[in-house]
Amino acid sequence: RRRRRELRSRMELLIMETQAEVCRALAALDPGASFAVDSWERKEGGGGISCVLQDGEVFEKAGVNVSVVSGLLSEEAARQMRSRGKSLKAKDGKLPFCAMGVSSVIHPKNPHVPTMHFNYRYFEIEEADGTKQWWFGGGTDLTPTYLNEEDAVHFHKTLKEACDKHDLKLYPKYKKWCDDYFYIKHRGERRGIGGIFFDDMDSPSKEEVFQFVKSCAKAVVPCYIPIVKKHCHDSFTPEEKLWQQLRRGRYVEFNLVYDRGTKFGLLTPGSRIESILMSLPLTARWEYMHTPPESSKEAEILEVLRNPKDWVH
């Protein structure tokens, strides 16, 4: 609060406000369940708050984490950043950094309610000559078990409206980035029906990027909660529940094999493994050589995952 004019402090307040807003919205839909609130500290610097709801009536597992950490970047993490084109000049092999963000994955019980993920973050590194590199990253994406076109349009339109307030070019650019990023290469399919995703965003100015990130964070509740309300009491069959479990297996495959955030977290000294792996569902399933029947509802979602659609035009 003392430094509330500084962007780092404003970003910290934004991620905490976002965590509170999302937790309140989820708790209102699942009143019988409660969040376990877990504050943690990192001896290398900083800490965070993990809020996790488990085994509720509506949500099987819903986690919303914030973290604000600082310290020295590990060589493995620095190597990962340099591989993305960052020219980081260390002093005596050391790179002081500050990172903060809010991250959430929500796995509902009902197979007609999609899984949703969002993450918004800020990163700052001090180089050998004292100059600071900074950038923002983030995104929001939807992973349905069954395709509902009306829901897909609502989700994408809400995110597009948030982007369009700042630049009409942002939504198409970040929608494509999302489709390309959440790609399970060994399966030849996307993790879900996308949304928006961006990283290393450091222009036009720090203030303008922050305002864009704020708009995206504020769009999380309106893009997702109406879909949960609409379907959380839908009836479903054991076969539909089985398909949800198989799709959850794909979610796990992406997060453990390809997700850059998971990899970076595991490479950061003193990182909190429970918070990093909060994104994994409570239950999932892997069946050998499972293929849904042609022209089935299960085959319909696979077609969209293999060939992403434009939902807003």
PDB file of C-alpha atoms in Angstrom:
ATOM      1  CA  ARG A   1       0.000   0.000   0.000  1.00  0.00           C
ATOM      2  CA  ARG A   2       2.896   2.361   0.721  1.00  0.00           C
ATOM      3  CA  ARG A   3       4.093   1.868  -2.867  1.00  0.00           C
ATOM      4  CA  ARG A   4       0.652   1.771  -4.448  1.00  0.00           C
ATOM      5  CA  ARG A   5       1.678   4.078  -7.293  1.00  0.00           C
ATOM      6  CA  GLU A   6       4.353   1.617  -8.432  1.00  0.00           C
ATOM      7  CA  LEU A   7       3.273  -0.805 -11.123  1.00  0.00           C
ATOM      8  CA  ARG A   8       4.609  -3.822  -9.254  1.00  0.00           C
ATOM      9  CA  SER A   9       2.380  -2.963  -6.280  1.00  0.00           C
ATOM     10  CA  ARG A  10      -0.643  -2.376  -8.532  1.00  0.00           C
ATOM     11  CA  MET A  11      -0.072  -5.739 -10.215  1.00  0.00           C
ATOM     12  CA  GLU A  12       0.167  -7.428  -6.815  1.00  0.00           C
ATOM     13  CA  LEU A  13      -3.161  -5.845  -5.811  1.00  0.00           C
ATOM     14  CA  LEU A  14      -4.731  -6.900  -9.127  1.00  0.00           C
ATOM     15  CA  ILE A  15      -3.773 -10.554  -8.742  1.00  0.00           C
ATOM     16  CA  MET A  16      -5.080 -10.615  -5.164  1.00  0.00           C
ATOM     17  CA  GLU A  17      -8.346  -8.931  -6.190  1.00  0.00           C
ATOM     18  CA  THR A  18      -8.726 -11.439  -9.043  1.00  0.00           C
ATOM     19  CA  GLN A  19      -8.172 -14.354  -6.662  1.00  0.00           C
ATOM     20  CA  ALA A  20     -10.822 -12.978  -4.285  1.00  0.00           C
ATOM     21  CA  GLU A  21     -13.361 -12.324  -7.074  1.00  0.00           C
ATOM     22  CA  VAL A  22     -12.984 -15.798  -8.587  1.00  0.00           C
ATOM     23  CA  CYS A  23     -13.078 -17.581  -5.205  1.00  0.00           C
ATOM     24  CA  ARG A  24     -16.241 -15.681  -4.217  1.00  0.00           C
ATOM     25  CA  ALA A  25     -17.924 -16.578  -7.528  1.00  0.00           C
ATOM     26  CA  LEU A  26     -17.021 -20.271  -7.218  1.00  0.00           C
ATOM     27  CA  ALA A  27     -18.048 -20.472  -3.552  1.00  0.00           C
ATOM     28  CA  ALA A  28     -21.455 -18.980  -4.403  1.00  0.00           C
ATOM     29  CA  LEU A  29     -22.061 -21.845  -6.864  1.00  0.00           C
ATOM     30  CA  ASP A  30     -20.888 -24.571  -4.479  1.00  0.00           C
ATOM     31  CA  PRO A  31     -22.093 -23.399  -1.039  1.00  0.00           C
ATOM     32  CA  GLY A  32     -21.638 -26.789   0.644  1.00  0.00           C
ATOM     33  CA  ALA A  33     -17.910 -26.802  -0.044  1.00  0.00           C
ATOM     34  CA  SER A  34     -15.194 -24.568   1.339  1.00  0.00           C
ATOM     35  CA  PHE A  35     -11.790 -23.395   0.203  1.00  0.00           C
ATOM     36  CA  ALA A  36      -8.685 -24.510   2.033  1.00  0.00           C
ATOM     37  CA  VAL A  37      -6.636 -21.308   2.286  1.00  0.00           C
ATOM     38  CA  ASP A  38      -2.940 -21.999   2.477  1.00  0.00           C
ATOM     39  CA  SER A  39      -0.413 -19.166   2.946  1.00  0.00           C
ATOM     40  CA  TRP A  40       3.181 -20.110   2.271  1.00  0.00           C
ATOM     41  CA  GLU A  41       6.587 -18.488   2.308  1.00  0.00           C
ATOM     42  CA  ARG A  42       9.646 -19.188   0.233  1.00  0.00           C
ATOM     43  CA  LYS A  43      12.976 -18.956   2.021  1.00  0.00           C
ATOM     44  CA  GLU A  44      14.635 -17.573  -1.129  1.00  0.00           C
ATOM     45  CA  GLY A  45      12.169 -14.652  -1.076  1.00  0.00           C
ATOM     46  CA  GLY A  46       8.445 -14.035  -1.273  1.00  0.00           C
ATOM     47  CA  GLY A  47       5.520 -16.413  -0.981  1.00  0.00           C
ATOM     48  CA  GLY A  48       1.909 -16.820  -1.885  1.00  0.00           C
ATOM     49  CA  ILE A  49      -1.628 -17.904  -1.049  1.00  0.00           C
ATOM     50  CA  SER A  50      -3.204 -21.063  -2.447  1.00  0.00           C
ATOM     51  CA  CYS A  51      -6.999 -21.404  -2.271  1.00  0.00           C
ATOM     52  CA  VAL A  52      -8.222 -24.901  -3.164  1.00  0.00           C
ATOM     53  CA  LEU A  53     -11.750 -26.300  -3.092  1.00  0.00           C
ATOM     54  CA  GLN A  54     -11.862 -30.079  -3.336  1.00  0.00           C
ATOM     55  CA  ASP A  55     -14.678 -32.600  -3.771  1.00  0.00           C
ATOM     56  CA  GLY A  56     -17.595 -30.173  -3.703  1.00  0.00           C
ATOM     57  CA  GLU A  57     -21.026 -30.730  -5.222  1.00  0.00           C
ATOM     58  CA  VAL A  58     -20.240 -28.652  -8.331  1.00  0.00           C
ATOM     59  CA  PHE A  59     -16.434 -28.590  -8.427  1.00  0.00           C
ATOM     60  CA  GLU A  60     -14.299 -31.668  -8.111  1.00  0.00           C
ATOM     61  CA  LYS A  61     -11.220 -29.493  -7.737  1.00  0.00           C
ATOM     62  CA  ALA A  62     -10.888 -25.731  -8.094  1.00  0.00           C
ATOM     63  CA  GLY A  63      -7.716 -23.916  -7.215  1.00  0.00           C
ATOM     64  CA  VAL A  64      -6.839 -20.222  -7.378  1.00  0.00           C
ATOM     65  CA  ASN A  65      -3.246 -19.354  -6.465  1.00  0.00           C
ATOM     66  CA  VAL A  66      -1.337 -16.114  -6.127  1.00  0.00           C
ATOM     67  CA  SER A  67       2.420 -15.919  -5.753  1.00  0.00           C
ATOM     68  CA  VAL A  68       4.883 -13.056  -5.419  1.00  0.00           C
ATOM     69  CA  VAL A  69       8.436 -14.368  -5.404  1.00  0.00           C
ATOM     70  CA  SER A  70      11.911 -12.905  -5.802  1.00  0.00           C
ATOM     71  CA  GLY A  71      15.488 -14.105  -5.696  1.00  0.00           C
ATOM     72  CA  LEU A  72      18.071 -15.348  -8.159  1.00  0.00           C
ATOM     73  CA  LEU A  73      17.034 -17.099 -11.352  1.00  0.00           C
ATOM     74  CA  SER A  74      18.352 -20.657 -11.630  1.00  0.00           C
ATOM     75  CA  GLU A  75      20.612 -21.428 -14.586  1.00  0.00           C
ATOM     76  CA  GLU A  76      18.017 -23.861 -15.971  1.00  0.00           C
ATOM     77  CA  ALA A  77      15.252 -21.218 -15.808  1.00  0.00           C
ATOM     78  CA  ALA A  78      17.550 -18.594 -17.386  1.00  0.00           C
ATOM     79  CA  ARG A  79      18.400 -21.062 -20.169  1.00  0.00           C
ATOM     80  CA  GLN A  80      14.692 -21.606 -20.816  1.00  0.00           C
ATOM     81  CA  MET A  81      14.163 -17.832 -21.139  1.00  0.00           C
ATOM     82  CA  ARG A  82      17.151 -17.386 -23.436  1.00  0.00           C
ATOM     83  CA  SER A  83      15.729 -20.112 -25.668  1.00  0.00           C
ATOM     84  CA  ARG A  84      12.714 -17.770 -26.167  1.00  0.00           C
ATOM     85  CA  GLY A  85      15.025 -14.993 -27.396  1.00  0.00           C
ATOM     86  CA  LYS A  86      15.711 -13.152 -24.121  1.00  0.00           C
ATOM     87  CA  SER A  87      19.261 -11.720 -24.058  1.00  0.00           C
ATOM     88  CA  LEU A  88      19.905 -11.864 -20.319  1.00  0.00           C
ATOM     89  CA  LYS A  89      23.283 -10.558 -19.095  1.00  0.00           C
ATOM     90  CA  ALA A  90      24.082 -12.076 -15.718  1.00  0.00           C
ATOM     91  CA  LYS A  91      26.499 -10.609 -13.169  1.00  0.00           C
ATOM     92  CA  ASP A  92      28.821 -13.298 -11.789  1.00  0.00           C
ATOM     93  CA  GLY A  93      26.329 -15.827 -13.105  1.00  0.00           C
ATOM     94  CA  LYS A  94      23.479 -14.289 -11.086  1.00  0.00           C
ATOM     95  CA  LEU A  95      20.199 -12.818 -12.316  1.00  0.00           C
ATOM     96  CA  PRO A  96      17.977 -11.178  -9.667  1.00  0.00           C
ATOM     97  CA  PHE A  97      14.288 -11.543 -10.547  1.00  0.00           C
ATOM     98  CA  CYS A  98      10.811 -10.752  -9.301  1.00  0.00           C
ATOM     99  CA  ALA A  99       7.773 -12.703 -10.500  1.00  0.00           C
ATOM    100  CA  MET A 100       4.128 -12.458  -9.529  1.00  0.00           C
ATOM    101  CA  GLY A 101       0.913 -13.891 -10.845  1.00  0.00           C
ATOM    102  CA  VAL A 102      -2.501 -15.382 -10.302  1.00  0.00           C
ATOM    103  CA  SER A 103      -3.208 -18.841 -11.672  1.00  0.00           C
ATOM    104  CA  SER A 104      -6.298 -21.029 -11.605  1.00  0.00           C
ATOM    105  CA  VAL A 105      -7.614 -24.334 -12.898  1.00  0.00           C
ATOM    106  CA  ILE A 106     -11.222 -25.362 -12.286  1.00  0.00           C
ATOM    107  CA  HIS A 107     -12.321 -28.982 -12.821  1.00  0.00           C
ATOM    108  CA  PRO A 108     -16.117 -29.372 -12.417  1.00  0.00           C
ATOM    109  CA  LYS A 109     -17.810 -32.665 -11.570  1.00  0.00           C
ATOM    110  CA  ASN A 110     -20.469 -32.511 -14.279  1.00  0.00           C
ATOM    111  CA  PRO A 111     -19.095 -33.492 -17.725  1.00  0.00           C
ATOM    112  CA  HIS A 112     -21.326 -30.837 -19.308  1.00  0.00           C
ATOM    113  CA  VAL A 113     -19.469 -28.071 -17.455  1.00  0.00           C
ATOM    114  CA  PRO A 114     -16.077 -27.303 -19.041  1.00  0.00           C
ATOM    115  CA  THR A 115     -12.759 -27.091 -17.264  1.00  0.00           C
ATOM    116  CA  MET A 116     -11.322 -23.571 -17.268  1.00  0.00           C
ATOM    117  CA  HIS A 117      -7.803 -22.250 -16.771  1.00  0.00           C
ATOM    118  CA  PHE A 118      -6.459 -18.729 -16.478  1.00  0.00           C
ATOM    119  CA  ASN A 119      -3.151 -17.172 -15.540  1.00  0.00           C
ATOM    120  CA  TYR A 120      -1.916 -13.560 -15.507  1.00  0.00           C
ATOM    121  CA  ARG A 121       1.643 -12.732 -14.508  1.00  0.00           C
ATOM    122  CA  TYR A 122       4.411 -10.127 -14.423  1.00  0.00           C
ATOM    123  CA  PHE A 123       8.139 -10.784 -14.568  1.00  0.00           C
ATOM    124  CA  GLU A 124      11.101  -8.495 -13.955  1.00  0.00           C
ATOM    125  CA  ILE A 125      14.842  -9.230 -14.223  1.00  0.00           C
ATOM    126  CA  GLU A 126      17.786  -7.044 -13.267  1.00  0.00           C
ATOM    127  CA  GLU A 127      20.762  -7.447 -15.568  1.00  0.00           C
ATOM    128  CA  ALA A 128      24.482  -7.011 -14.848  1.00  0.00           C
ATOM    129  CA  ASP A 129      24.469  -3.289 -15.735  1.00  0.00           C
ATOM    130  CA  GLY A 130      21.460  -2.569 -13.480  1.00  0.00           C
ATOM    131  CA  THR A 131      18.910  -2.253 -16.298  1.00  0.00           C
ATOM    132  CA  LYS A 132      15.611  -4.065 -15.822  1.00  0.00           C
ATOM    133  CA  GLN A 133      13.818  -6.200 -18.351  1.00  0.00           C
ATOM    134  CA  TRP A 134      10.099  -6.668 -17.730  1.00  0.00           C
ATOM    135  CA  TRP A 135       7.203  -8.401 -19.420  1.00  0.00           C
ATOM    136  CA  PHE A 136       3.654  -9.613 -18.850  1.00  0.00           C
ATOM    137  CA  GLY A 137       2.064 -12.884 -19.857  1.00  0.00           C
ATOM    138  CA  GLY A 138      -1.171 -14.741 -19.410  1.00  0.00           C
ATOM    139  CA  GLY A 139      -4.364 -16.036 -20.882  1.00  0.00           C
ATOM    140  CA  THR A 140      -7.719 -17.713 -20.303  1.00  0.00           C
ATOM    141  CA  ASP A 141      -8.821 -20.920 -22.019  1.00  0.00           C
ATOM    142  CA  LEU A 142     -11.710 -23.399 -21.940  1.00  0.00           C
ATOM    143  CA  THR A 143     -11.588 -27.207 -22.071  1.00  0.00           C
ATOM    144  CA  PRO A 144     -15.040 -28.747 -22.543  1.00  0.00           C
ATOM    145  CA  THR A 145     -15.719 -32.488 -22.439  1.00  0.00           C
ATOM    146  CA  TYR A 146     -18.638 -32.004 -24.838  1.00  0.00           C
ATOM    147  CA  LEU A 147     -19.029 -29.220 -27.366  1.00  0.00           C
ATOM    148  CA  ASN A 148     -21.706 -26.601 -26.795  1.00  0.00           C
ATOM    149  CA  GLU A 149     -21.390 -23.979 -29.523  1.00  0.00           C
ATOM    150  CA  GLU A 150     -23.410 -21.353 -27.659  1.00  0.00           C
ATOM    151  CA  ASP A 151     -21.027 -21.618 -24.687  1.00  0.00           C
ATOM    152  CA  ALA A 152     -17.967 -21.469 -26.948  1.00  0.00           C
ATOM    153  CA  VAL A 153     -19.257 -18.290 -28.605  1.00  0.00           C
ATOM    154  CA  HIS A 154     -20.049 -16.656 -25.241  1.00  0.00           C
ATOM    155  CA  PHE A 155     -16.601 -17.491 -23.864  1.00  0.00           C
ATOM    156  CA  HIS A 156     -14.694 -16.201 -26.884  1.00  0.00           C
ATOM    157  CA  LYS A 157     -16.874 -13.101 -27.356  1.00  0.00           C
ATOM    158  CA  THR A 158     -16.322 -12.054 -23.729  1.00  0.00           C
ATOM    159  CA  LEU A 159     -12.550 -12.355 -24.140  1.00  0.00           C
ATOM    160  CA  LYS A 160     -12.661 -10.568 -27.499  1.00  0.00           C
ATOM    161  CA  GLU A 161     -14.525  -7.632 -25.933  1.00  0.00           C
ATOM    162  CA  ALA A 162     -11.815  -7.352 -23.255  1.00  0.00           C
ATOM    163  CA  CYS A 163      -9.097  -7.326 -25.936  1.00  0.00           C
ATOM    164  CA  ASP A 164     -10.944  -4.965 -28.289  1.00  0.00           C
ATOM    165  CA  LYS A 165     -10.952  -2.185 -25.659  1.00  0.00           C
ATOM    166  CA  HIS A 166      -7.216  -1.902 -26.269  1.00  0.00           C
ATOM    167  CA  ASP A 167      -6.527  -2.965 -29.872  1.00  0.00           C
ATOM    168  CA  LEU A 168      -8.668  -4.841 -32.410  1.00  0.00           C
ATOM    169  CA  LYS A 169      -5.610  -6.833 -33.512  1.00  0.00           C
ATOM    170  CA  LEU A 170      -5.053  -8.414 -30.087  1.00  0.00           C
ATOM    171  CA  TYR A 171      -7.862 -10.994 -29.961  1.00  0.00           C
ATOM    172  CA  PRO A 172      -7.127 -12.714 -33.314  1.00  0.00           C
ATOM    173  CA  LYS A 173      -3.400 -12.713 -32.555  1.00  0.00           C
ATOM    174  CA  TYR A 174      -3.755 -14.137 -29.049  1.00  0.00           C
ATOM    175  CA  LYS A 175      -6.535 -16.540 -30.019  1.00  0.00           C
ATOM    176  CA  LYS A 176      -4.191 -18.142 -32.571  1.00  0.00           C
ATOM    177  CA  TRP A 177      -1.339 -18.143 -30.037  1.00  0.00           C
ATOM    178  CA  CYS A 178      -3.633 -19.986 -27.594  1.00  0.00           C
ATOM    179  CA  ASP A 179      -4.588 -22.608 -30.214  1.00  0.00           C
ATOM    180  CA  ASP A 180      -0.916 -23.126 -31.065  1.00  0.00           C
ATOM    181  CA  TYR A 181       0.330 -23.188 -27.467  1.00  0.00           C
ATOM    182  CA  PHE A 182      -2.161 -25.659 -25.972  1.00  0.00           C
ATOM    183  CA  TYR A 183      -1.307 -28.281 -28.575  1.00  0.00           C
ATOM    184  CA  ILE A 184      -0.708 -31.888 -27.527  1.00  0.00           C
ATOM    185  CA  LYS A 185       1.775 -32.757 -30.261  1.00  0.00           C
ATOM    186  CA  HIS A 186       1.841 -36.489 -29.636  1.00  0.00           C
ATOM    187  CA  ARG A 187      -1.979 -36.599 -29.947  1.00  0.00           C
ATOM    188  CA  GLY A 188      -2.362 -34.115 -32.805  1.00  0.00           C
ATOM    189  CA  GLU A 189      -5.063 -32.211 -30.907  1.00  0.00           C
ATOM    190  CA  ARG A 190      -5.518 -29.080 -28.779  1.00  0.00           C
ATOM    191  CA  ARG A 191      -6.131 -29.323 -25.056  1.00  0.00           C
ATOM    192  CA  GLY A 192      -9.451 -27.478 -25.440  1.00  0.00           C
ATOM    193  CA  ILE A 193     -11.288 -24.908 -27.563  1.00  0.00           C
ATOM    194  CA  GLY A 194      -8.809 -22.163 -26.705  1.00  0.00           C
ATOM    195  CA  GLY A 195      -9.329 -18.583 -25.664  1.00  0.00           C
ATOM    196  CA  ILE A 196      -6.412 -16.150 -25.511  1.00  0.00           C
ATOM    197  CA  PHE A 197      -2.744 -16.611 -24.619  1.00  0.00           C
ATOM    198  CA  PHE A 198       0.258 -14.254 -24.749  1.00  0.00           C
ATOM    199  CA  ASP A 199       3.738 -13.995 -23.303  1.00  0.00           C
ATOM    200  CA  ASP A 200       6.763 -11.674 -23.254  1.00  0.00           C
ATOM    201  CA  MET A 201       4.458  -8.669 -23.751  1.00  0.00           C
ATOM    202  CA  ASP A 202       6.531  -5.517 -23.163  1.00  0.00           C
ATOM    203  CA  SER A 203       5.042  -2.893 -25.491  1.00  0.00           C
ATOM    204  CA  PRO A 204       3.661  -0.328 -26.214  1.00  0.00           C
ATOM    205  CA  SER A 205       4.297   0.774 -22.592  1.00  0.00           C
ATOM    206  CA  LYS A 206       4.241  -0.769 -19.127  1.00  0.00           C
ATOM    207  CA  GLU A 207       1.063   1.110 -18.189  1.00  0.00           C
ATOM    208  CA  GLU A 208      -0.778   0.164 -21.386  1.00  0.00           C
ATOM    209  CA  VAL A 209       0.123  -3.508 -21.060  1.00  0.00           C
ATOM    210  CA  PHE A 210      -0.938  -3.492 -17.401  1.00  0.00           C
ATOM    211  CA  GLN A 211      -4.335  -2.028 -18.349  1.00  0.00           C
ATOM    212  CA  PHE A 212      -4.763  -4.734 -21.005  1.00  0.00           C
ATOM    213  CA  VAL A 213      -3.904  -7.479 -18.493  1.00  0.00           C
ATOM    214  CA  LYS A 214      -6.374  -5.922 -16.039  1.00  0.00           C
ATOM    215  CA  SER A 215      -9.174  -6.047 -18.645  1.00  0.00           C
ATOM    216  CA  CYS A 216      -8.405  -9.724 -19.320  1.00  0.00           C
ATOM    217  CA  ALA A 217      -8.377 -10.590 -15.607  1.00  0.00           C
ATOM    218  CA  LYS A 218     -11.714  -8.815 -15.097  1.00  0.00           C
ATOM    219  CA  ALA A 219     -13.222 -10.906 -17.929  1.00  0.00           C
ATOM    220  CA  VAL A 220     -12.584 -14.240 -16.167  1.00  0.00           C
ATOM    221  CA  VAL A 221     -15.776 -14.356 -14.074  1.00  0.00           C
ATOM    222  CA  PRO A 222     -18.181 -13.159 -16.813  1.00  0.00           C
ATOM    223  CA  CYS A 223     -16.724 -15.463 -19.475  1.00  0.00           C
ATOM    224  CA  TYR A 224     -17.000 -18.638 -17.354  1.00  0.00           C
ATOM    225  CA  ILE A 225     -19.426 -18.448 -14.423  1.00  0.00           C
ATOM    226  CA  PRO A 226     -22.594 -18.157 -16.618  1.00  0.00           C
ATOM    227  CA  ILE A 227     -21.582 -21.425 -18.347  1.00  0.00           C
ATOM    228  CA  VAL A 228     -21.205 -23.197 -14.990  1.00  0.00           C
ATOM    229  CA  LYS A 229     -24.610 -21.906 -13.803  1.00  0.00           C
ATOM    230  CA  LYS A 230     -26.220 -23.075 -17.020  1.00  0.00           C
ATOM    231  CA  HIS A 231     -24.972 -26.676 -16.870  1.00  0.00           C
ATOM    232  CA  CYS A 232     -24.017 -27.615 -13.308  1.00  0.00           C
ATOM    233  CA  HIS A 233     -27.344 -29.410 -12.731  1.00  0.00           C
ATOM    234  CA  ASP A 234     -27.529 -31.123 -16.154  1.00  0.00           C
ATOM    235  CA  SER A 235     -28.108 -34.867 -16.005  1.00  0.00           C
ATOM    236  CA  PHE A 236     -25.336 -37.111 -17.333  1.00  0.00           C
ATOM    237  CA  THR A 237     -24.722 -40.806 -17.961  1.00  0.00           C
ATOM    238  CA  PRO A 238     -21.897 -43.059 -16.715  1.00  0.00           C
ATOM    239  CA  GLU A 239     -20.591 -43.103 -20.296  1.00  0.00           C
ATOM    240  CA  GLU A 240     -20.402 -39.289 -20.353  1.00  0.00           C
ATOM    241  CA  LYS A 241     -18.555 -39.327 -17.027  1.00  0.00           C
ATOM    242  CA  LEU A 242     -16.088 -41.858 -18.466  1.00  0.00           C
ATOM    243  CA  TRP A 243     -15.419 -39.598 -21.464  1.00  0.00           C
ATOM    244  CA  GLN A 244     -14.755 -36.703 -19.069  1.00  0.00           C
ATOM    245  CA  GLN A 245     -12.172 -38.843 -17.258  1.00  0.00           C
ATOM    246  CA  LEU A 246     -10.438 -39.701 -20.537  1.00  0.00           C
ATOM    247  CA  ARG A 247     -10.347 -36.035 -21.563  1.00  0.00           C
ATOM    248  CA  ARG A 248      -8.898 -35.194 -18.149  1.00  0.00           C
ATOM    249  CA  GLY A 249      -6.088 -37.611 -18.983  1.00  0.00           C
ATOM    250  CA  ARG A 250      -5.274 -35.475 -22.022  1.00  0.00           C
ATOM    251  CA  TYR A 251      -5.254 -32.396 -19.769  1.00  0.00           C
ATOM    252  CA  VAL A 252      -2.674 -34.055 -17.532  1.00  0.00           C
ATOM    253  CA  GLU A 253      -0.558 -35.068 -20.544  1.00  0.00           C
ATOM    254  CA  PHE A 254      -0.318 -31.486 -21.759  1.00  0.00           C
ATOM    255  CA  ASN A 255       0.423 -30.012 -18.341  1.00  0.00           C
ATOM    256  CA  LEU A 256       3.182 -32.461 -17.479  1.00  0.00           C
ATOM    257  CA  VAL A 257       4.793 -32.828 -20.903  1.00  0.00           C
ATOM    258  CA  TYR A 258       4.496 -29.407 -22.575  1.00  0.00           C
ATOM    259  CA  ASP A 259       3.316 -26.637 -20.252  1.00  0.00           C
ATOM    260  CA  ARG A 260       6.045 -24.006 -19.907  1.00  0.00           C
ATOM    261  CA  GLY A 261       4.684 -22.642 -16.620  1.00  0.00           C
ATOM    262  CA  THR A 262       4.832 -26.077 -14.995  1.00  0.00           C
ATOM    263  CA  LYS A 263       8.382 -26.610 -16.246  1.00  0.00           C
ATOM    264  CA  PHE A 264       9.512 -23.158 -15.100  1.00  0.00           C
ATOM    265  CA  GLY A 265       7.963 -23.684 -11.659  1.00  0.00           C
ATOM    266  CA  LEU A 266       9.704 -27.019 -11.215  1.00  0.00           C
ATOM    267  CA  LEU A 267      13.046 -25.426 -12.215  1.00  0.00           C
ATOM    268  CA  THR A 268      12.742 -22.513  -9.750  1.00  0.00           C
ATOM    269  CA  PRO A 269      14.607 -23.115  -6.468  1.00  0.00           C
ATOM    270  CA  GLY A 270      12.302 -23.253  -3.451  1.00  0.00           C
ATOM    271  CA  SER A 271       9.184 -23.522  -5.598  1.00  0.00           C
ATOM    272  CA  ARG A 272       6.077 -24.994  -4.001  1.00  0.00           C
ATOM    273  CA  ILE A 273       5.309 -28.251  -5.799  1.00  0.00           C
ATOM    274  CA  GLU A 274       1.748 -28.569  -4.417  1.00  0.00           C
ATOM    275  CA  SER A 275       0.809 -25.176  -5.880  1.00  0.00           C
ATOM    276  CA  ILE A 276       2.448 -25.915  -9.238  1.00  0.00           C
ATOM    277  CA  LEU A 277       0.643 -29.258  -9.588  1.00  0.00           C
ATOM    278  CA  MET A 278      -2.673 -27.872  -8.333  1.00  0.00           C
ATOM    279  CA  SER A 279      -3.707 -27.786 -12.000  1.00  0.00           C
ATOM    280  CA  LEU A 280      -4.005 -31.568 -12.125  1.00  0.00           C
ATOM    281  CA  PRO A 281      -7.517 -33.002 -11.704  1.00  0.00           C
ATOM    282  CA  LEU A 282      -8.541 -35.062  -8.700  1.00  0.00           C
ATOM    283  CA  THR A 283      -9.428 -37.971 -11.007  1.00  0.00           C
ATOM    284  CA  ALA A 284      -8.505 -38.932 -14.578  1.00  0.00           C
ATOM    285  CA  ARG A 285      -8.305 -42.049 -16.704  1.00  0.00           C
ATOM    286  CA  TRP A 286      -6.183 -43.536 -19.474  1.00  0.00           C
ATOM    287  CA  GLU A 287      -7.608 -46.367 -21.556  1.00  0.00           C
ATOM    288  CA  TYR A 288      -5.586 -48.250 -24.120  1.00  0.00           C
ATOM    289  CA  MET A 289      -6.548 -47.383 -27.723  1.00  0.00           C
ATOM    290  CA  HIS A 290      -9.859 -45.707 -26.890  1.00  0.00           C
ATOM    291  CA  THR A 291     -11.614 -44.346 -29.991  1.00  0.00           C
ATOM    292  CA  PRO A 292     -15.142 -42.868 -29.889  1.00  0.00           C
ATOM    293  CA  PRO A 293     -17.711 -43.948 -32.497  1.00  0.00           C
ATOM    294  CA  GLU A 294     -17.952 -41.865 -35.675  1.00  0.00           C
ATOM    295  CA  SER A 295     -20.608 -39.114 -35.651  1.00  0.00           C
ATOM    296  CA  SER A 296     -20.878 -39.331 -31.855  1.00  0.00           C
ATOM    297  CA  LYS A 297     -20.852 -36.333 -29.481  1.00  0.00           C
ATOM    298  CA  GLU A 298     -17.394 -37.491 -28.388  1.00  0.00           C
ATOM    299  CA  ALA A 299     -16.134 -37.484 -31.981  1.00  0.00           C
ATOM    300  CA  GLU A 300     -17.615 -33.991 -32.446  1.00  0.00           C
ATOM    301  CA  ILE A 301     -15.380 -32.422 -29.796  1.00  0.00           C
ATOM    302  CA  LEU A 302     -12.325 -34.241 -31.157  1.00  0.00           C
ATOM    303  CA  GLU A 303     -12.929 -32.700 -34.591  1.00  0.00           C
ATOM    304  CA  VAL A 304     -12.844 -29.187 -33.079  1.00  0.00           C
ATOM    305  CA  LEU A 305      -9.721 -30.014 -31.058  1.00  0.00           C
ATOM    306  CA  ARG A 306      -7.957 -31.140 -34.233  1.00  0.00           C
ATOM    307  CA  ASN A 307      -9.219 -28.225 -36.336  1.00  0.00           C
ATOM    308  CA  PRO A 308      -9.733 -25.035 -34.260  1.00  0.00           C
ATOM    309  CA  LYS A 309     -12.716 -22.848 -35.176  1.00  0.00           C
ATOM    310  CA  ASP A 310     -13.288 -19.113 -35.323  1.00  0.00           C
ATOM    311  CA  TRP A 311     -16.067 -18.704 -32.758  1.00  0.00           C
ATOM    312  CA  VAL A 312     -16.807 -14.997 -33.035  1.00  0.00           C
ATOM    313  CA  HIS A 313     -17.273 -14.272 -36.762  1.00  0.00           C
TER     314      HIS A 313
END
